[in-house]
Amino acid sequence: EPEVTQTPSHQVTQMGQEVILRCVPISNHLYFYWYRQILGQKVEFLVSFYNNEISEKSEIFDDQFSVERPDGSNFTLKIRSTKLEDSAMYFCASSMTGADQPQHFGDGTRLSIL
Amino acid sequence: DQQVKQNSPSLSVQEGRISILNCDYTNSMFDYFLWYKKYPAEGPTFLISISSIKDKNEDGRFTVFLNKSAKHLSLHIVPSQPGDSAVYFCAASTYNFNKFYFGSGTKLNVKP
């Protein structure tokens, strides 16, 4: 069964540094998402992406965050200047048709900011 | 932004019995509701969903019930198995917006 893959599984970064989290969505999916889960808390929506542009974003997704689909297969989340509070699990998800279909999630990247 | 709430952080059930996980929501515009299961160190895995035009959807051991007037949905697992032990998240969306809201999760422990 096709799956969403995320790399790296764990990223350790110094505060203030830029970090890029990578995702390869399922190949025939058209809608892409990033979520985060701070330890012990709920899964929080960050951003959705369709047709090479952001379709929705949350208040968490401020100017420090950006997303890109650089080559038709990868979907990346960039955090420009990381803060301690960015430490979390980041999940990528994809779906075929958007908000009327379940999403397929990757196993996440654990981001640790020191 | 607590549009979806799961008020029980944990639930313990004996193997073979029914597990009932509950979820409440505040936004009457939600069109689509889902349940996900999550094991440690893995991403959420889709379990079952229901559209707002239905009040029940069944898939094997899993049944989701939707009560729109109460803004409440529940997931029934019958019979419960030890492999069902995981964190269960409910989620909701509106078709017009490409955005999903998740609850805080309920950790289910099924005892052998």
XYZ file of N, CA, C and O in Angstrom, chain A residues 5-68:
256
model
N 5.965 9.299 3.209
C 7.245 9.151 3.900
C 7.790 10.510 4.297
O 7.675 11.480 3.538
N 8.365 10.560 5.496
C 8.919 11.803 6.021
C 10.369 11.590 6.420
O 10.726 10.557 6.984
N 11.185 12.592 6.127
C 12.586 12.569 6.550
C 12.998 13.945 7.061
O 12.484 14.970 6.598
N 13.909 14.006 8.045
C 14.400 12.868 8.827
C 13.375 12.438 9.859
O 12.365 13.117 10.052
N 13.630 11.349 10.551
C 12.697 10.935 11.603
C 12.917 11.781 12.859
O 11.992 12.010 13.633
N 14.146 12.255 13.043
C 14.456 13.117 14.185
C 15.444 14.180 13.741
O 16.446 13.869 13.086
N 15.143 15.426 14.069
C 15.999 16.547 13.710
C 16.285 17.349 14.973
O 15.354 17.781 15.662
N 17.567 17.537 15.236
C 17.971 18.362 16.383
C 18.633 19.616 15.829
O 19.553 19.526 15.005
N 18.178 20.763 16.276
C 18.636 22.038 15.710
C 18.820 23.058 16.819
O 18.059 23.064 17.795
N 19.791 23.919 16.639
C 19.991 25.022 17.583
C 18.939 26.104 17.355
O 18.563 26.386 16.192
N 18.494 26.701 18.435
C 17.543 27.805 18.352
C 18.075 28.893 17.417
O 19.261 29.225 17.457
N 17.186 29.406 16.562
C 17.581 30.446 15.627
C 18.004 29.917 14.269
O 18.107 30.694 13.307
N 18.252 28.629 14.188
C 18.651 28.042 12.914
C 17.430 27.733 12.062
O 16.319 27.559 12.563
N 17.662 27.630 10.767
C 16.613 27.230 9.836
C 16.548 25.712 9.770
O 17.574 25.024 9.874
N 15.347 25.198 9.588
C 15.200 23.752 9.447
C 14.216 23.467 8.322
O 13.256 24.231 8.105
N 14.480 22.422 7.571
C 13.577 21.989 6.504
C 13.166 20.551 6.771
O 14.030 19.666 6.896
N 11.867 20.341 6.853
C 11.334 19.004 7.036
C 10.768 18.533 5.701
O 10.078 19.289 5.012
N 11.068 17.294 5.368
C 10.726 16.792 4.031
C 9.679 15.696 4.082
O 9.641 14.882 5.004
N 8.876 15.657 3.047
C 7.771 14.711 2.945
C 7.633 14.297 1.486
O 7.778 15.137 0.582
N 7.360 13.021 1.274
C 6.979 12.560 -0.053
C 5.553 12.032 0.069
O 5.323 10.968 0.646
N 4.585 12.791 -0.433
C 3.180 12.343 -0.346
C 2.925 11.156 -1.274
O 3.767 10.801 -2.102
N 1.752 10.568 -1.161
C 1.354 9.504 -2.062
C 1.207 10.087 -3.469
O 0.647 11.184 -3.640
N 1.671 9.346 -4.453
C 1.946 9.934 -5.772
C 0.719 10.491 -6.490
O 0.835 11.483 -7.200
N -0.450 9.923 -6.332
C -1.605 10.447 -7.055
C -2.465 11.372 -6.192
O -3.585 11.723 -6.586
N -1.950 11.755 -5.056
C -2.675 12.687 -4.195
C -2.422 14.121 -4.628
O -1.357 14.461 -5.145
N -3.429 14.963 -4.396
C -3.351 16.341 -4.863
C -3.343 17.361 -3.728
O -3.032 18.527 -3.968
N -3.718 16.933 -2.525
C -3.831 17.846 -1.393
C -2.802 17.442 -0.342
O -2.666 16.263 -0.023
N -2.121 18.423 0.189
C -1.020 18.153 1.103
C -1.171 19.024 2.338
O -1.666 20.154 2.269
N -0.726 18.465 3.470
C -0.944 19.114 4.755
C 0.274 18.952 5.651
O 0.998 17.963 5.551
N 0.451 19.910 6.525
C 1.368 19.769 7.654
C 0.594 19.995 8.947
O -0.222 20.925 9.038
N 0.901 19.132 9.919
C 0.359 19.236 11.261
C 1.525 19.164 12.239
O 2.599 18.665 11.910
N 1.276 19.628 13.453
C 2.263 19.390 14.492
C 1.554 18.900 15.751
O 0.359 19.168 15.972
N 2.325 18.186 16.566
C 1.815 17.726 17.847
C 2.883 17.968 18.892
O 3.918 17.285 18.897
N 2.665 18.952 19.733
C 3.537 19.162 20.880
C 3.279 18.019 21.861
O 2.143 17.553 21.995
N 4.332 17.582 22.538
C 4.256 16.398 23.392
C 3.053 16.449 24.325
O 2.874 17.398 25.084
N 2.212 15.417 24.218
C 1.069 15.286 25.119
C -0.138 16.120 24.748
O -1.147 16.092 25.435
N -0.025 16.867 23.635
C -1.134 17.737 23.259
C -1.799 17.230 21.979
O -1.466 16.175 21.467
N -2.772 17.979 21.501
C -3.521 17.511 20.342
C -2.752 17.763 19.056
O -1.784 18.524 19.019
N -3.196 17.092 18.016
C -2.653 17.317 16.679
C -3.225 18.645 16.165
O -4.439 18.833 16.124
N -2.323 19.549 15.772
C -2.750 20.883 15.351
C -2.495 21.088 13.860
O -1.388 20.846 13.378
N -3.495 21.553 13.170
C -3.367 21.880 11.752
C -2.433 23.073 11.582
O -2.545 24.074 12.306
N -1.519 22.980 10.634
C -0.652 24.108 10.301
C -1.063 24.728 8.966
O -1.327 25.930 8.873
N -1.094 23.890 7.915
C -1.275 24.441 6.582
C -1.769 23.352 5.633
O -1.473 22.179 5.822
N -2.548 23.763 4.634
C -2.910 22.864 3.543
C -2.461 23.487 2.228
O -2.337 24.728 2.117
N -2.236 22.643 1.251
C -1.581 23.074 0.004
C -2.209 22.326 -1.143
O -2.359 21.100 -1.093
N -2.606 23.065 -2.168
C -3.226 22.458 -3.345
C -2.909 23.294 -4.557
O -2.922 24.525 -4.492
N -2.616 22.633 -5.651
C -2.379 23.325 -6.911
C -1.269 24.367 -6.766
O -1.379 25.498 -7.254
N -0.227 23.970 -6.043
C 0.971 24.798 -5.861
C 0.761 26.079 -5.082
O 1.539 27.030 -5.233
N -0.282 26.102 -4.269
C -0.430 27.244 -3.384
C -1.107 26.842 -2.083
O -1.779 25.816 -2.013
N -0.895 27.672 -1.083
C -1.515 27.434 0.207
C -3.019 27.644 0.081
O -3.470 28.664 -0.460
N -3.821 26.685 0.565
C -5.270 26.862 0.538
C -5.802 27.297 1.903
O -6.728 28.100 1.963
N -5.238 26.793 2.990
C -5.624 27.236 4.322
C -4.380 27.234 5.206
O -3.469 26.440 5.002
N -4.372 28.110 6.185
C -3.318 28.054 7.179
C -3.872 28.480 8.526
O -4.854 29.209 8.600
N -3.237 27.998 9.586
C -3.686 28.340 10.925
C -2.899 29.544 11.435
O -1.919 29.988 10.810
N -3.319 30.015 12.605
C -2.632 31.164 13.199
C -1.216 30.800 13.642
O -0.362 31.659 13.821
N -0.956 29.507 13.804
C 0.399 29.058 14.149
C 1.349 29.310 12.973
O 2.523 29.633 13.160
N 0.852 29.170 11.786
C 1.658 29.245 10.558
C 1.933 30.707 10.247
O 1.290 31.321 9.395
N 2.906 31.266 10.972
C 3.227 32.681 10.767
C 4.354 32.828 9.744
O 4.692 31.874 9.027
N 4.933 34.022 9.683
C 5.941 34.320 8.653
C 7.206 33.484 8.789
O 8.038 33.483 7.871
N 7.384 32.826 9.930
C 8.555 31.970 10.103
C 8.431 30.656 9.337
O 9.414 29.945 9.161
N 7.215 30.332 8.933
C 6.952 29.066 8.266
C 6.732 29.282 6.774
O 6.175 30.302 6.351
N 7.155 28.304 5.991
C 6.813 28.308 4.574
C 6.741 26.863 4.085
O 7.328 25.971 4.690
N 5.996 26.663 3.014
C 5.898 25.342 2.411
C 6.185 25.458 0.926
O 6.001 26.518 0.312
N 6.629 24.331 0.383
C 7.014 24.321 -1.009
C 6.870 22.908 -1.556
O 7.025 21.921 -0.827
